[in-house]
PDB file of C-alpha atoms in Angstrom:
ATOM      1  CA  HIS A  23      91.931  92.143  97.912  1.00  0.00           C
ATOM      2  CA  ARG A  24      91.340  89.234 100.495  1.00  0.00           C
ATOM      3  CA  LEU A  25      92.975  91.340 103.059  1.00  0.00           C
ATOM      4  CA  ILE A  26      91.060  94.542 102.466  1.00  0.00           C
ATOM      5  CA  TYR A  27      87.695  92.283 102.519  1.00  0.00           C
ATOM      6  CA  ARG A  28      88.628  90.502 105.716  1.00  0.00           C
ATOM      7  CA  ASN A  29      88.963  94.016 107.317  1.00  0.00           C
ATOM      8  CA  TYR A  30      86.277  95.367 105.930  1.00  0.00           C
ATOM      9  CA  ILE A  31      84.082  92.253 107.462  1.00  0.00           C
ATOM     10  CA  ARG A  32      86.004  92.475 110.702  1.00  0.00           C
ATOM     11  CA  ASN A  33      84.963  96.248 111.044  1.00  0.00           C
ATOM     12  CA  ILE A  34      81.336  95.548 110.246  1.00  0.00           C
ATOM     13  CA  MET A  35      81.198  92.801 113.016  1.00  0.00           C
ATOM     14  CA  LEU A  36      83.184  95.248 115.366  1.00  0.00           C
ATOM     15  CA  ARG A  37      80.516  97.899 114.915  1.00  0.00           C
ATOM     16  CA  LYS A  38      77.608  95.319 115.603  1.00  0.00           C
ATOM     17  CA  LEU A  39      79.259  93.761 118.582  1.00  0.00           C
ATOM     18  CA  ILE A  40      80.407  97.165 120.213  1.00  0.00           C
ATOM     19  CA  LYS A  41      77.320  99.082 119.690  1.00  0.00           C
ATOM     20  CA  ASN A  42      78.338 101.931 122.619  1.00  0.00           C
ATOM     21  CA  GLU A  43      81.227 103.919 122.576  1.00  0.00           C
ATOM     22  CA  MET A  44      84.210 102.247 124.184  1.00  0.00           C
ATOM     23  CA  PRO A  45      85.073 103.929 127.474  1.00  0.00           C
ATOM     24  CA  ARG A  46      88.314 106.185 127.938  1.00  0.00           C
ATOM     25  CA  PRO A  47      90.809 103.890 129.001  1.00  0.00           C
ATOM     26  CA  THR A  48      92.384 104.231 132.675  1.00  0.00           C
ATOM     27  CA  GLN A  49      95.955 105.287 133.448  1.00  0.00           C
ATOM     28  CA  ALA A  50      96.700 101.779 134.639  1.00  0.00           C
ATOM     29  CA  GLU A  51      95.330 100.429 131.249  1.00  0.00           C
ATOM     30  CA  ILE A  52      97.627 102.882 129.270  1.00  0.00           C
ATOM     31  CA  LYS A  53     100.476 101.753 131.557  1.00  0.00           C
ATOM     32  CA  ALA A  54      99.930  98.157 130.750  1.00  0.00           C
ATOM     33  CA  PHE A  55      99.697  98.744 127.034  1.00  0.00           C
ATOM     34  CA  ILE A  56     102.776 100.772 126.687  1.00  0.00           C
ATOM     35  CA  GLN A  57     104.788  97.911 128.733  1.00  0.00           C
ATOM     36  CA  GLU A  58     103.204  95.226 126.937  1.00  0.00           C
ATOM     37  CA  PHE A  59     103.723  96.888 123.361  1.00  0.00           C
ATOM     38  CA  PRO A  60     106.662  99.180 123.905  1.00  0.00           C
ATOM     39  CA  ASP A  61     107.399  99.308 120.125  1.00  0.00           C
ATOM     40  CA  GLN A  62     103.608 100.722 119.613  1.00  0.00           C
ATOM     41  CA  LYS A  63     103.790 104.857 119.596  1.00  0.00           C
ATOM     42  CA  PRO A  64     100.911 107.161 118.234  1.00  0.00           C
ATOM     43  CA  SER A  65     101.811 109.294 115.493  1.00  0.00           C
ATOM     44  CA  GLY A  66     100.000 112.180 117.244  1.00  0.00           C
ATOM     45  CA  LYS A  67      98.135 112.968 113.997  1.00  0.00           C
ATOM     46  CA  LEU A  68      94.807 114.121 113.823  1.00  0.00           C
ATOM     47  CA  GLU A  69      91.928 113.775 111.116  1.00  0.00           C
ATOM     48  CA  ILE A  70      89.240 116.149 110.783  1.00  0.00           C
ATOM     49  CA  ALA A  71      86.347 117.110 108.715  1.00  0.00           C
ATOM     50  CA  HIS A  72      85.536 120.694 108.483  1.00  0.00           C
ATOM     51  CA  ILE A  73      83.331 123.490 106.717  1.00  0.00           C
ATOM     52  CA  LEU A  74      84.707 126.462 105.468  1.00  0.00           C
ATOM     53  CA  LEU A  75      82.625 129.888 105.387  1.00  0.00           C
ATOM     54  CA  ALA A  76      85.227 132.214 103.543  1.00  0.00           C
ATOM     55  CA  VAL A  77      85.454 135.690 104.478  1.00  0.00           C
ATOM     56  CA  PRO A  78      86.774 137.811 101.328  1.00  0.00           C
ATOM     57  CA  THR A  79      89.631 139.883 101.421  1.00  0.00           C
ATOM     58  CA  GLY A  80      88.479 143.521 102.379  1.00  0.00           C
ATOM     59  CA  ALA A  81      85.030 142.237 103.942  1.00  0.00           C
ATOM     60  CA  THR A  82      83.276 144.853 106.114  1.00  0.00           C
ATOM     61  CA  ALA A  83      83.154 144.335 109.889  1.00  0.00           C
ATOM     62  CA  GLN A  84      79.270 143.679 109.136  1.00  0.00           C
ATOM     63  CA  GLU A  85      80.024 141.196 106.339  1.00  0.00           C
ATOM     64  CA  GLU A  86      82.213 139.302 108.726  1.00  0.00           C
ATOM     65  CA  GLN A  87      79.631 139.315 111.735  1.00  0.00           C
ATOM     66  CA  GLU A  88      77.100 137.831 109.076  1.00  0.00           C
ATOM     67  CA  ILE A  89      79.327 135.169 108.157  1.00  0.00           C
ATOM     68  CA  LEU A  90      80.087 134.402 111.709  1.00  0.00           C
ATOM     69  CA  GLY A  91      76.525 134.239 112.762  1.00  0.00           C
ATOM     70  CA  LYS A  92      75.992 131.616 109.888  1.00  0.00           C
ATOM     71  CA  ALA A  93      78.799 129.753 111.034  1.00  0.00           C
ATOM     72  CA  LYS A  94      77.576 129.505 114.641  1.00  0.00           C
ATOM     73  CA  GLU A  95      74.147 128.364 113.309  1.00  0.00           C
ATOM     74  CA  ILE A  96      75.752 125.684 111.274  1.00  0.00           C
ATOM     75  CA  ALA A  97      77.751 124.482 114.589  1.00  0.00           C
ATOM     76  CA  LEU A  98      74.532 124.365 116.206  1.00  0.00           C
ATOM     77  CA  GLN A  99      72.853 122.288 113.574  1.00  0.00           C
ATOM     78  CA  ALA A 100      75.786 119.813 113.555  1.00  0.00           C
ATOM     79  CA  ARG A 101      75.833 119.364 117.547  1.00  0.00           C
ATOM     80  CA  ALA A 102      71.970 118.773 117.244  1.00  0.00           C
ATOM     81  CA  GLY A 103      72.618 115.895 115.266  1.00  0.00           C
ATOM     82  CA  GLU A 104      72.425 117.065 111.667  1.00  0.00           C
ATOM     83  CA  ARG A 105      74.897 114.854 109.672  1.00  0.00           C
ATOM     84  CA  PHE A 106      77.958 116.706 109.214  1.00  0.00           C
ATOM     85  CA  GLU A 107      78.541 115.642 105.611  1.00  0.00           C
ATOM     86  CA  THR A 108      75.208 117.026 104.621  1.00  0.00           C
ATOM     87  CA  LEU A 109      76.235 120.458 106.190  1.00  0.00           C
ATOM     88  CA  VAL A 110      79.483 120.243 104.326  1.00  0.00           C
ATOM     89  CA  ALA A 111      77.806 119.646 101.060  1.00  0.00           C
ATOM     90  CA  LYS A 112      75.242 122.571 101.795  1.00  0.00           C
ATOM     91  CA  PHE A 113      77.553 125.096 103.225  1.00  0.00           C
ATOM     92  CA  SER A 114      81.300 124.667 102.675  1.00  0.00           C
ATOM     93  CA  GLN A 115      83.327 126.708 100.386  1.00  0.00           C
ATOM     94  CA  HIS A 116      86.542 124.562 100.500  1.00  0.00           C
ATOM     95  CA  GLU A 117      85.620 122.822  97.136  1.00  0.00           C
ATOM     96  CA  SER A 118      88.492 120.191  97.328  1.00  0.00           C
ATOM     97  CA  SER A 119      87.809 118.855 100.980  1.00  0.00           C
ATOM     98  CA  LYS A 120      83.836 119.268  99.973  1.00  0.00           C
ATOM     99  CA  LYS A 121      83.980 116.238  97.767  1.00  0.00           C
ATOM    100  CA  LEU A 122      85.304 114.335 100.554  1.00  0.00           C
ATOM    101  CA  GLY A 123      82.588 115.201 103.209  1.00  0.00           C
ATOM    102  CA  GLY A 124      84.698 118.060 104.526  1.00  0.00           C
ATOM    103  CA  ARG A 125      87.630 115.693 105.194  1.00  0.00           C
ATOM    104  CA  LEU A 126      91.283 116.818 105.547  1.00  0.00           C
ATOM    105  CA  PRO A 127      94.485 114.447 105.416  1.00  0.00           C
ATOM    106  CA  ALA A 128      95.433 113.634 108.997  1.00  0.00           C
ATOM    107  CA  PHE A 129      97.958 116.202 110.052  1.00  0.00           C
ATOM    108  CA  SER A 130     100.558 116.948 113.132  1.00  0.00           C
ATOM    109  CA  GLN A 131      99.862 119.874 115.618  1.00  0.00           C
ATOM    110  CA  GLY A 132     101.545 123.304 114.153  1.00  0.00           C
ATOM    111  CA  THR A 133     101.445 122.040 110.585  1.00  0.00           C
ATOM    112  CA  LEU A 134      98.209 123.303 109.483  1.00  0.00           C
ATOM    113  CA  PHE A 135      96.840 126.666 110.708  1.00  0.00           C
ATOM    114  CA  LYS A 136      97.942 127.536 114.204  1.00  0.00           C
ATOM    115  CA  GLU A 137      94.533 128.306 115.024  1.00  0.00           C
ATOM    116  CA  PHE A 138      93.539 124.551 114.661  1.00  0.00           C
ATOM    117  CA  ASP A 139      96.088 123.617 117.592  1.00  0.00           C
ATOM    118  CA  PRO A 140      93.460 123.763 120.403  1.00  0.00           C
ATOM    119  CA  VAL A 141      91.337 120.956 118.426  1.00  0.00           C
ATOM    120  CA  PHE A 142      94.144 118.432 119.227  1.00  0.00           C
ATOM    121  CA  ASP A 143      92.853 118.675 122.727  1.00  0.00           C
ATOM    122  CA  LEU A 144      89.233 117.606 121.888  1.00  0.00           C
ATOM    123  CA  PRO A 145      88.027 113.924 121.906  1.00  0.00           C
ATOM    124  CA  ALA A 146      86.931 112.414 118.831  1.00  0.00           C
ATOM    125  CA  GLY A 147      83.551 113.331 117.792  1.00  0.00           C
ATOM    126  CA  SER A 148      83.655 116.903 119.000  1.00  0.00           C
ATOM    127  CA  ILE A 149      82.489 119.694 117.027  1.00  0.00           C
ATOM    128  CA  THR A 150      84.034 123.158 117.603  1.00  0.00           C
ATOM    129  CA  ASP A 151      82.727 126.603 117.520  1.00  0.00           C
ATOM    130  CA  PRO A 152      83.811 128.433 114.461  1.00  0.00           C
ATOM    131  CA  ILE A 153      87.697 129.154 114.265  1.00  0.00           C
ATOM    132  CA  ARG A 154      88.741 132.230 112.477  1.00  0.00           C
ATOM    133  CA  THR A 155      91.759 131.669 110.032  1.00  0.00           C
ATOM    134  CA  PRO A 156      93.057 133.968 107.258  1.00  0.00           C
ATOM    135  CA  SER A 157      90.794 131.747 104.779  1.00  0.00           C
ATOM    136  CA  GLY A 158      87.458 132.259 106.624  1.00  0.00           C
ATOM    137  CA  TYR A 159      85.560 130.491 109.495  1.00  0.00           C
ATOM    138  CA  HIS A 160      86.034 126.646 110.107  1.00  0.00           C
ATOM    139  CA  ILE A 161      83.632 124.394 111.809  1.00  0.00           C
ATOM    140  CA  ILE A 162      85.627 121.396 112.544  1.00  0.00           C
ATOM    141  CA  LYS A 163      84.495 117.833 113.575  1.00  0.00           C
ATOM    142  CA  VAL A 164      87.060 115.736 115.125  1.00  0.00           C
ATOM    143  CA  LEU A 165      87.325 112.351 113.393  1.00  0.00           C
ATOM    144  CA  ARG A 166      90.091 110.639 114.574  1.00  0.00           C
ATOM    145  CA  LYS A 167      93.222 111.211 117.154  1.00  0.00           C
ATOM    146  CA  ASN A 168      96.219 109.027 116.714  1.00  0.00           C
ATOM    147  CA  SER A 169      97.099 109.067 120.743  1.00  0.00           C
ATOM    148  CA  ILE A 170      98.004 106.130 123.035  1.00  0.00           C
ATOM    149  CA  GLU A 171      94.201 106.305 124.169  1.00  0.00           C
ATOM    150  CA  GLU A 172      93.047 105.249 120.767  1.00  0.00           C
ATOM    151  CA  LEU A 173      95.735 102.629 120.545  1.00  0.00           C
ATOM    152  CA  VAL A 174      94.425 101.348 123.746  1.00  0.00           C
ATOM    153  CA  VAL A 175      90.918 101.675 122.763  1.00  0.00           C
ATOM    154  CA  ASN A 176      91.610  99.878 119.412  1.00  0.00           C
ATOM    155  CA  HIS A 177      93.430  97.123 121.038  1.00  0.00           C
ATOM    156  CA  LYS A 178      90.525  96.489 123.432  1.00  0.00           C
ATOM    157  CA  ARG A 179      88.082  96.541 120.537  1.00  0.00           C
ATOM    158  CA  LYS A 180      90.187  93.840 118.752  1.00  0.00           C
ATOM    159  CA  GLN A 181      90.198  91.705 121.843  1.00  0.00           C
ATOM    160  CA  ILE A 182      86.604  91.921 122.214  1.00  0.00           C
ATOM    161  CA  LEU A 183      86.266  90.808 118.472  1.00  0.00           C
ATOM    162  CA  ASN A 184      88.564  88.099 118.874  1.00  0.00           C
ATOM    163  CA  ASP A 185      87.143  86.760 122.149  1.00  0.00           C
ATOM    164  CA  TRP A 186      83.593  86.663 120.461  1.00  0.00           C
ATOM    165  CA  ILE A 187      85.114  85.123 117.330  1.00  0.00           C
ATOM    166  CA  LYS A 188      86.618  82.381 119.434  1.00  0.00           C
ATOM    167  CA  LYS A 189      83.236  81.661 121.376  1.00  0.00           C
ATOM    168  CA  LEU A 190      81.657  81.290 118.102  1.00  0.00           C
ATOM    169  CA  ARG A 191      84.307  78.853 116.739  1.00  0.00           C
ATOM    170  CA  GLU A 192      83.927  76.732 120.011  1.00  0.00           C
ATOM    171  CA  LYS A 193      80.306  76.490 119.541  1.00  0.00           C
ATOM    172  CA  ALA A 194      80.308  75.952 115.702  1.00  0.00           C
ATOM    173  CA  HIS A 195      79.747  72.419 114.217  1.00  0.00           C
ATOM    174  CA  ILE A 196      81.134  72.196 110.808  1.00  0.00           C
ATOM    175  CA  THR A 197      80.766  69.075 108.706  1.00  0.00           C
ATOM    176  CA  ILE A 198      82.703  68.875 105.409  1.00  0.00           C
ATOM    177  CA  ARG A 199      81.176  66.467 102.962  1.00  0.00           C
ATOM    178  CA  GLN A 200      83.097  65.515  99.661  1.00  0.00           C
ATOM    179  CA  ARG A 201      81.366  64.926  96.429  1.00  0.00           C
ATOM    180  CA  LYS A 202      82.377  61.841  94.750  1.00  0.00           C
ATOM    181  CA  SER A 203      84.071  62.186  91.983  1.00  0.00           C
ATOM    182  CA  ALA A 204      82.918  61.255  88.467  1.00  0.00           C
ATOM    183  CA  ILE A 205      86.042  60.201  87.114  1.00  0.00           C
TER     184      ILE A 205
END
């Protein structure tokens, strides 16, 4: 529990310290990272949240167009800043992921719907137009990509946090006083 708590506190501190999004790493930074940490390899997996608007079997062309129109409206709301989790709770028809804010387990390219494969090219935070699968229309938000770029960005974030903690420790003056024992 101690490790979980420490990681939780580090994440909070990191969010406070780095208010703006980290810039994408340059090719030179990526090359330097690979040389310094050759054993660090990205899994290539993607974490997404989605909203599913199901298209019933045997739906007419008009019914499908209405569902697509609604999906497009939801995508616009998401891009306009509406919380994705709120939209999931309101509209998604995928019950098992609805309880999780639309989150799906991380997956590799080619393992879910083939229609999701182009999403692997999008940066984290992107929201797609509706994507048609056999289930219906999905609006996808890319939450996290496990790529070499992400590994470099996370490394840079940790360095910034560690430098900040080091500076705080250098400035800190701590006095430890012992109580006199009654025995």
